[in-house]
Coordinates of C-alpha atoms and ligand atoms in Angstrom, one line a residue:
M526 CA 12.5 -34.7 199.8
R527 CA 10.1 -31.7 199.6
Y528 CA 11.6 -28.4 200.2
K529 CA 9.7 -26.7 203.0
K530 CA 10.6 -23.0 203.1
D531 CA 9.1 -20.4 200.7
I532 CA 11.3 -19.9 197.7
V533 CA 11.4 -16.7 195.8
V534 CA 13.2 -16.0 192.5
L535 CA 14.6 -12.5 192.0
K536 CA 15.9 -11.5 188.6
F537 CA 18.1 -8.5 188.0
G538 CA 18.6 -7.1 184.5
G539 CA 21.8 -5.6 183.0
T540 CA 21.3 -2.1 184.1
S541 CA 20.6 -3.2 187.7
V542 CA 24.0 -4.9 187.8
G543 CA 25.7 -2.3 185.6
D544 CA 28.6 -1.5 187.9
I545 CA 30.2 -2.5 191.2
E546 CA 28.1 0.0 193.3
K547 CA 25.0 -1.3 191.7
I548 CA 26.0 -4.9 192.4
K549 CA 26.5 -4.0 196.0
R550 CA 23.0 -2.5 196.1
V551 CA 21.6 -5.6 194.6
A552 CA 23.3 -7.6 197.3
D553 CA 21.6 -5.5 200.0
R554 CA 18.2 -6.1 198.3
V555 CA 18.8 -9.8 198.1
I556 CA 19.8 -10.0 201.7
R557 CA 16.7 -8.2 202.7
S558 CA 14.6 -10.9 201.1
K559 CA 16.7 -13.5 202.8
N560 CA 16.1 -11.8 206.1
E561 CA 12.4 -12.0 205.6
G562 CA 12.8 -15.7 206.0
K563 CA 12.7 -16.7 202.4
S564 CA 15.0 -19.0 200.4
V565 CA 16.3 -16.8 197.7
V566 CA 17.4 -17.7 194.2
V567 CA 18.7 -14.9 192.1
V568 CA 19.1 -14.7 188.4
V569 CA 21.4 -12.1 186.9
S570 CA 21.9 -10.7 183.4
A571 CA 25.3 -9.6 182.2
M572 CA 26.6 -6.2 183.4
G573 CA 25.3 -3.3 181.3
D574 CA 26.0 -3.8 177.6
T575 CA 28.5 -6.6 178.1
T576 CA 26.6 -9.0 175.8
D577 CA 26.7 -6.4 172.9
K578 CA 30.4 -5.9 173.5
L579 CA 31.1 -9.6 173.4
I580 CA 29.2 -9.9 170.2
G581 CA 31.2 -7.0 168.9
L582 CA 34.5 -8.8 169.8
A583 CA 33.4 -11.8 167.8
G584 CA 32.6 -9.6 164.9
E585 CA 36.2 -8.3 164.8
I586 CA 37.5 -11.9 164.4
A587 CA 35.0 -13.6 162.2
S588 CA 32.2 -12.5 159.8
N589 CA 30.3 -15.7 160.4
P590 CA 31.5 -17.1 163.7
S591 CA 30.6 -20.6 164.8
R592 CA 27.4 -20.6 166.7
R593 CA 28.7 -22.9 169.4
E594 CA 31.6 -20.5 170.1
M595 CA 29.3 -17.5 170.1
D596 CA 27.2 -19.1 172.9
M597 CA 30.4 -20.0 174.7
L598 CA 31.4 -16.4 174.4
V599 CA 28.3 -14.5 175.3
S600 CA 27.4 -16.8 178.2
T601 CA 30.4 -15.5 180.1
G602 CA 28.8 -12.1 180.7
E603 CA 26.3 -13.6 183.2
C604 CA 29.0 -15.6 184.9
V605 CA 30.9 -12.4 185.6
S606 CA 27.9 -10.6 187.2
G607 CA 26.9 -13.8 189.0
S608 CA 30.2 -14.4 190.7
L609 CA 30.6 -10.7 191.6
L610 CA 27.2 -10.7 193.2
A611 CA 28.0 -13.8 195.2
M612 CA 31.2 -12.1 196.4
A613 CA 29.3 -9.0 197.3
I614 CA 26.8 -11.0 199.4
Q615 CA 29.6 -12.9 201.1
E616 CA 31.4 -9.6 202.0
K617 CA 28.2 -8.7 203.9
G618 CA 28.5 -11.8 206.0
Y619 CA 26.0 -14.0 204.2
K620 CA 26.4 -17.4 202.5
S621 CA 26.1 -17.4 198.8
V622 CA 27.1 -19.5 195.8
S623 CA 27.0 -18.6 192.1
L624 CA 26.2 -21.3 189.5
T625 CA 26.3 -21.4 185.7
G626 CA 23.1 -22.4 183.9
G627 CA 24.4 -25.9 183.5
Q628 CA 25.4 -26.2 187.1
A629 CA 22.0 -25.0 188.1
G630 CA 20.6 -27.9 186.1
I631 CA 19.1 -26.0 183.2
V632 CA 19.0 -28.4 180.2
T633 CA 18.2 -27.1 176.8
D634 CA 17.9 -28.2 173.2
E635 CA 20.8 -27.7 170.8
L636 CA 19.6 -24.6 169.1
Y637 CA 22.5 -22.3 169.7
S638 CA 21.7 -18.6 170.4
N639 CA 18.0 -19.4 170.7
A640 CA 17.8 -22.6 172.8
K641 CA 14.7 -23.8 174.5
I642 CA 14.7 -25.1 178.1
L643 CA 13.9 -28.8 178.1
N644 CA 13.9 -29.4 181.8
I645 CA 15.6 -28.2 185.0
R646 CA 17.2 -30.6 187.5
T647 CA 16.7 -28.7 190.7
E648 CA 18.8 -31.0 193.0
R649 CA 21.8 -28.8 193.1
I650 CA 19.9 -25.5 193.8
L651 CA 17.9 -27.2 196.5
K652 CA 21.0 -28.6 198.0
E653 CA 22.5 -25.2 198.2
L654 CA 19.3 -23.7 199.6
R655 CA 19.4 -26.3 202.4
R656 CA 22.9 -25.2 203.3
D657 CA 21.3 -21.8 203.8
R658 CA 23.1 -20.3 200.8
I659 CA 21.7 -17.5 198.6
V660 CA 21.9 -19.1 195.2
I661 CA 22.9 -17.0 192.2
V662 CA 22.2 -18.4 188.8
A663 CA 23.7 -17.0 185.6
G664 CA 20.8 -16.1 183.4
F665 CA 20.3 -16.6 179.6
Q666 CA 22.2 -19.9 179.5
G667 CA 21.9 -23.6 179.8
V668 CA 23.6 -26.7 178.6
D669 CA 22.5 -29.1 176.0
T670 CA 22.4 -32.9 176.4
G671 CA 25.8 -33.1 174.8
G672 CA 27.3 -30.8 177.5
N673 CA 27.6 -27.7 175.2
I674 CA 26.8 -24.3 176.6
T675 CA 23.7 -22.8 174.9
T676 CA 22.0 -19.4 175.2
L677 CA 18.3 -18.6 175.2
G678 CA 18.1 -15.6 172.9
R679 CA 18.5 -12.0 173.7
G680 CA 16.8 -11.0 176.9
G681 CA 16.7 -14.6 177.9
S682 CA 17.5 -14.1 181.6
D683 CA 13.8 -13.3 182.2
T684 CA 13.0 -16.8 180.9
T685 CA 15.7 -18.4 183.1
A686 CA 14.0 -16.7 186.1
V687 CA 10.5 -17.8 185.3
A688 CA 11.7 -21.3 184.4
L689 CA 13.4 -21.6 187.7
A690 CA 10.4 -20.2 189.6
T691 CA 8.3 -22.9 187.9
A692 CA 10.7 -25.8 188.6
L693 CA 11.3 -24.7 192.2
K694 CA 7.6 -23.9 192.8
A695 CA 8.5 -20.5 193.9
K696 CA 5.9 -18.2 195.5
Y697 CA 6.6 -15.6 192.9
C698 CA 9.2 -14.3 190.6
E699 CA 10.4 -10.7 190.8
I700 CA 11.8 -9.0 187.7
Y701 CA 14.0 -6.1 188.9
T702 CA 14.6 -3.7 186.1
D703 CA 15.3 0.0 185.3
V704 CA 11.7 1.0 185.0
E705 CA 9.0 0.9 187.7
G706 CA 6.8 -1.6 186.1
V707 CA 4.5 -1.8 183.1
Y708 CA 3.0 1.4 181.9
S709 CA -0.1 2.4 179.9
A710 CA 2.3 3.6 177.3
D711 CA 6.1 4.2 177.0
P712 CA 6.7 6.9 179.7
N713 CA 9.5 8.3 177.6
M714 CA 7.0 9.1 174.8
V715 CA 3.9 9.9 176.8
E716 CA 4.4 12.0 179.9
E717 CA 0.9 11.1 181.3
A718 CA 1.5 7.3 181.1
K719 CA 0.7 5.6 184.3
K720 CA 2.0 2.5 186.0
L721 CA -0.4 -0.4 186.0
E722 CA -1.0 -2.2 189.3
S723 CA -1.7 -5.5 187.9
I724 CA -2.4 -7.1 184.5
S725 CA -3.3 -10.5 183.2
Y726 CA -0.9 -12.8 181.4
D727 CA -2.7 -12.4 178.1
E728 CA -2.5 -8.6 178.3
M729 CA 1.2 -8.8 179.3
L730 CA 1.8 -11.2 176.3
E731 CA 0.2 -8.8 173.9
L732 CA 2.0 -5.9 175.4
A733 CA 5.4 -7.7 175.2
S734 CA 4.8 -9.0 171.7
S735 CA 3.6 -5.6 170.4
G736 CA 6.6 -3.5 171.5
A737 CA 6.7 -3.1 175.3
K738 CA 10.2 -4.1 176.1
V739 CA 10.0 -4.6 179.8
I740 CA 10.1 -8.4 179.8
H741 CA 11.0 -11.2 177.4
L742 CA 8.0 -12.6 175.6
R743 CA 9.0 -16.2 176.2
A744 CA 9.2 -15.5 179.9
V745 CA 5.6 -14.4 179.9
E746 CA 4.4 -17.4 178.0
F747 CA 6.2 -19.6 180.4
A748 CA 4.7 -17.7 183.4
K749 CA 1.2 -18.0 181.9
K750 CA 1.5 -21.7 181.2
N751 CA 2.8 -22.5 184.7
N752 CA 0.9 -19.8 186.6
V753 CA 4.0 -18.1 188.0
I754 CA 3.1 -14.8 189.6
L755 CA 5.4 -12.1 188.3
H756 CA 6.2 -8.8 189.9
I757 CA 8.0 -6.4 187.6
R758 CA 9.6 -3.6 189.6
S759 CA 12.4 -1.1 189.8
S760 CA 15.7 -2.2 191.3
F761 CA 16.4 1.5 192.3
N762 CA 13.6 2.0 194.8
D763 CA 11.1 0.1 197.0
N764 CA 7.9 1.1 195.1
E765 CA 5.5 -1.6 194.2
G766 CA 5.7 -2.5 190.6
T767 CA 3.2 -4.2 188.3
W768 CA 1.9 -7.7 189.2
V769 CA 1.3 -10.1 186.3
M770 CA -1.2 -12.8 187.2
D771 CA -4.7 -14.0 186.5
D772 CA -6.0 -13.6 190.0
F773 CA -7.6 -10.2 190.2
K774 CA -9.0 -10.5 193.8
K775 CA -6.2 -8.1 194.6
D776 CA -7.5 -5.7 192.0
V777 CA -9.2 -2.7 193.5
R778 CA -11.0 -1.6 190.4
M779 CA -14.6 -2.7 190.1
E780 CA -14.4 -3.1 186.4
R781 CA -11.3 -3.4 184.3
P782 CA -10.9 -0.7 181.7
V783 CA -11.6 -1.5 178.1
I784 CA -8.0 -0.6 177.1
T785 CA -5.0 -1.2 179.3
G786 CA -2.2 0.2 177.3
V787 CA -0.8 1.5 174.0
T788 CA 2.4 0.1 172.5
Y789 CA 4.4 0.7 169.5
D790 CA 7.2 -1.0 167.5
V791 CA 9.4 0.7 165.0
G792 CA 11.5 -2.4 164.4
E793 CA 9.5 -3.9 161.6
A794 CA 9.5 -3.6 157.9
K795 CA 6.6 -4.1 155.5
V796 CA 7.1 -6.5 152.6
S797 CA 4.7 -6.5 149.7
I798 CA 4.6 -9.1 147.0
F799 CA 2.7 -8.5 143.8
G800 CA 1.8 -10.8 141.0
L801 CA 1.3 -14.0 142.9
E802 CA -0.8 -16.6 141.2
D803 CA -4.0 -17.0 143.2
K804 CA -4.2 -20.7 143.8
P805 CA -4.0 -23.1 146.8
G806 CA -0.5 -23.5 148.2
I807 CA 0.9 -20.1 147.3
A808 CA 0.8 -18.7 150.8
A809 CA 2.1 -22.0 152.2
D810 CA 5.0 -21.9 149.8
L811 CA 5.9 -18.2 150.5
F812 CA 5.7 -18.4 154.3
G813 CA 7.2 -21.9 154.3
R814 CA 10.4 -20.4 152.6
L815 CA 10.5 -17.6 155.2
A816 CA 10.0 -20.0 158.1
E817 CA 12.7 -22.3 156.8
K818 CA 15.1 -19.4 157.4
N819 CA 13.7 -18.7 160.8
I820 CA 12.2 -15.4 159.7
N821 CA 9.3 -14.4 161.9
V822 CA 6.3 -13.0 160.2
D823 CA 4.0 -10.7 162.1
L824 CA 1.0 -9.0 160.3
I825 CA -0.2 -10.6 157.1
V826 CA -2.7 -9.1 154.6
Q827 CA -3.8 -10.7 151.4
N828 CA -5.6 -8.6 148.9
V829 CA -8.5 -9.8 146.7
S830 CA -7.2 -11.1 143.5
E831 CA -7.8 -9.6 140.1
K832 CA -7.5 -12.0 137.1
N833 CA -6.2 -14.6 139.5
I834 CA -3.3 -12.5 140.5
A835 CA -3.0 -11.7 144.2
A836 CA -0.9 -9.5 146.4
I837 CA 0.3 -10.3 149.9
S838 CA 1.8 -7.9 152.4
F839 CA 3.4 -8.8 155.7
T840 CA 5.7 -7.5 158.3
I841 CA 9.0 -8.9 159.5
R842 CA 11.8 -7.7 161.8
T843 CA 14.0 -5.0 160.1
E844 CA 17.1 -7.1 160.9
D845 CA 15.6 -10.0 158.8
V846 CA 15.3 -7.8 155.7
P847 CA 18.6 -8.9 154.1
L848 CA 17.8 -12.5 154.6
A849 CA 14.2 -12.1 153.4
K850 CA 15.4 -10.4 150.2
K851 CA 17.6 -13.5 149.4
V852 CA 14.6 -15.8 150.0
L853 CA 12.3 -13.7 147.9
K854 CA 14.7 -13.5 145.0
K855 CA 14.2 -17.2 144.4
M856 CA 10.5 -16.7 143.7
K857 CA 9.7 -16.4 140.1
N858 CA 7.4 -13.9 138.3
V859 CA 6.7 -11.7 141.3
R860 CA 7.6 -8.2 142.2
T861 CA 8.6 -7.3 145.8
E862 CA 8.6 -4.0 147.6
I863 CA 10.1 -3.5 151.1
D864 CA 9.3 -0.5 153.3
T865 CA 11.3 -0.1 156.5
E866 CA 9.9 3.3 157.3
I867 CA 6.8 1.9 159.0
A868 CA 5.8 1.4 162.6
K869 CA 3.1 -0.5 164.3
V870 CA 0.9 1.0 167.0
S871 CA -1.3 -1.3 169.1
I872 CA -4.0 -1.0 171.8
I873 CA -4.4 -3.8 174.2
G874 CA -7.1 -4.6 176.7
A875 CA -8.9 -7.6 178.0
G876 CA -12.0 -5.5 178.2
M877 CA -12.3 -5.0 174.4
Q878 CA -13.8 -8.5 174.1
S879 CA -17.0 -7.4 175.6
N880 CA -17.1 -3.8 174.3
P881 CA -18.0 -3.2 170.6
G882 CA -16.7 -0.2 168.7
V883 CA -13.2 -0.2 170.1
A884 CA -11.6 -0.7 166.6
A885 CA -13.8 2.0 165.1
K886 CA -12.8 4.4 167.9
M887 CA -9.1 3.6 167.3
F888 CA -9.4 4.3 163.5
K889 CA -11.3 7.5 164.1
I890 CA -8.6 8.8 166.5
L891 CA -6.0 8.1 163.9
A892 CA -8.1 9.6 161.1
E893 CA -8.6 12.8 163.1
K894 CA -4.8 13.1 163.2
D895 CA -4.7 12.5 159.4
I896 CA -2.7 9.3 160.0
N897 CA -3.1 6.7 157.2
I898 CA -3.5 3.1 158.2
E899 CA -1.6 0.7 155.9
M900 CA -2.4 -2.6 157.6
I901 CA -4.6 -3.8 160.4
S902 CA -4.4 -6.9 162.5
T903 CA -6.4 -8.0 165.6
S904 CA -6.4 -10.6 168.3
P905 CA -9.3 -10.9 170.8
I906 CA -7.6 -8.4 173.1
R907 CA -5.4 -6.3 170.7
I908 CA -5.8 -4.1 167.6
S909 CA -2.7 -3.1 165.7
C910 CA -2.3 -0.7 162.9
V911 CA 0.8 -0.2 160.6
I912 CA 1.4 3.5 159.9
K913 CA 4.3 5.6 158.7
E914 CA 7.1 5.6 161.2
N915 CA 7.4 9.4 161.4
R916 CA 3.8 9.6 162.7
I917 CA 4.3 7.1 165.5
K918 CA 4.7 9.5 168.5
E919 CA 1.6 11.4 167.5
A920 CA -0.4 8.2 167.1
V921 CA 0.6 6.8 170.5
K922 CA -0.2 10.1 172.3
A923 CA -3.5 10.5 170.5
L924 CA -4.6 6.9 171.4
H925 CA -3.4 7.2 175.0
A926 CA -5.5 10.4 175.4
G927 CA -8.4 9.2 173.3
F928 CA -8.9 6.1 175.4
E929 CA -8.5 8.1 178.5
L930 CA -5.6 6.1 179.9
A931 CA -3.9 9.0 181.7
Ligands
LIG1464 N1 22.6 -10.6 178.6 C1 21.6 -11.1 177.7 C2 21.2 -10.0 176.7 O1 21.7 -8.9 176.7 C3 20.5 -11.7 178.3 C4 19.7 -10.8 179.2 O2 20.1 -9.7 179.6 O3 18.5 -11.2 179.5 O4 20.4 -10.3 175.8
LIG1465 MG1 16.0 -7.7 179.7

């Protein structure tokens, strides 16, 4: 049976449900959407830094805890905030029910701590909506086909929300967070940064993958694939946030700017490998070994070889450095250098596809600040440079000003 009312999915992050007062405020906000005549499904994160604390507790017991038990443990955070929110809503005289990911029908694969959603059985949620209940779903978790609780990776509640919006054919999915939306640069670093009214999925993907932490990357991928309209906004006021969608009829600007935003990431390390034999299969072997250990590689640069000896540099997450060291130790006749004091600065904009000279301008702005570029990588709508970490603030500010984003 088709569900007739408009469904909206609202997701509240950890800071938005950080304490009891805040949970009560979230309840008011949710009730307001309900009173607008919509069927409301709410996804919550764990309160504040609960997930970190739970991980800490496990660390006090085991150095290498069972992955199944870890997911069992960390999934509880979202159950706490979910049930408290349902109670807060009930206290205000409205009907509500909280569900675990599994109860909400979220079925995942078996990859503990980084599970992927396979499908969502929406019957239970729809049944609760028909009973006129506000449905609260614990974010970040699901259940595998064997009935074990799984989690979707840090920040995964965003993905829960978008996946539910897709499965329920929701009108849109609102991500309530502790910032007002997506900015042209980190407002903590660049005072002149401005909030963007709307951006495309591709721009949001590039922003999220190059350092903007406002929303989980997988959630954006999911939204793009399924055309879920996202609205990223503050849970502490009623201001419009940033709309993420590909329909720009709403967009008031005649022409989109060449550059939409500047991002940075200080969480990567540069690995250089010297003395590699230059022959087919070398890169496949090297990156195959890293992939086997689930180490994500970002930028890759291979130098021209001299006397058949090549060098390859690439970046990985800093937390993967110890594991990468182990992997690389097994490679014979090569020398490895790892530099963790690097940062990546990126400019993003759909408009750069039709505007030549954007890269040259970026390099010039950095050169004028005497900032050395160690690596470069591009996508059709992004240019990233690896520089020294201690120059990152200067670089972000200079690029933001240079591309007139203020
Ligand atoms: N509570 C989980 C985390 O801290 C999931 C989330 O907040 O999205 O990563
Ligand atoms: Mg988050």
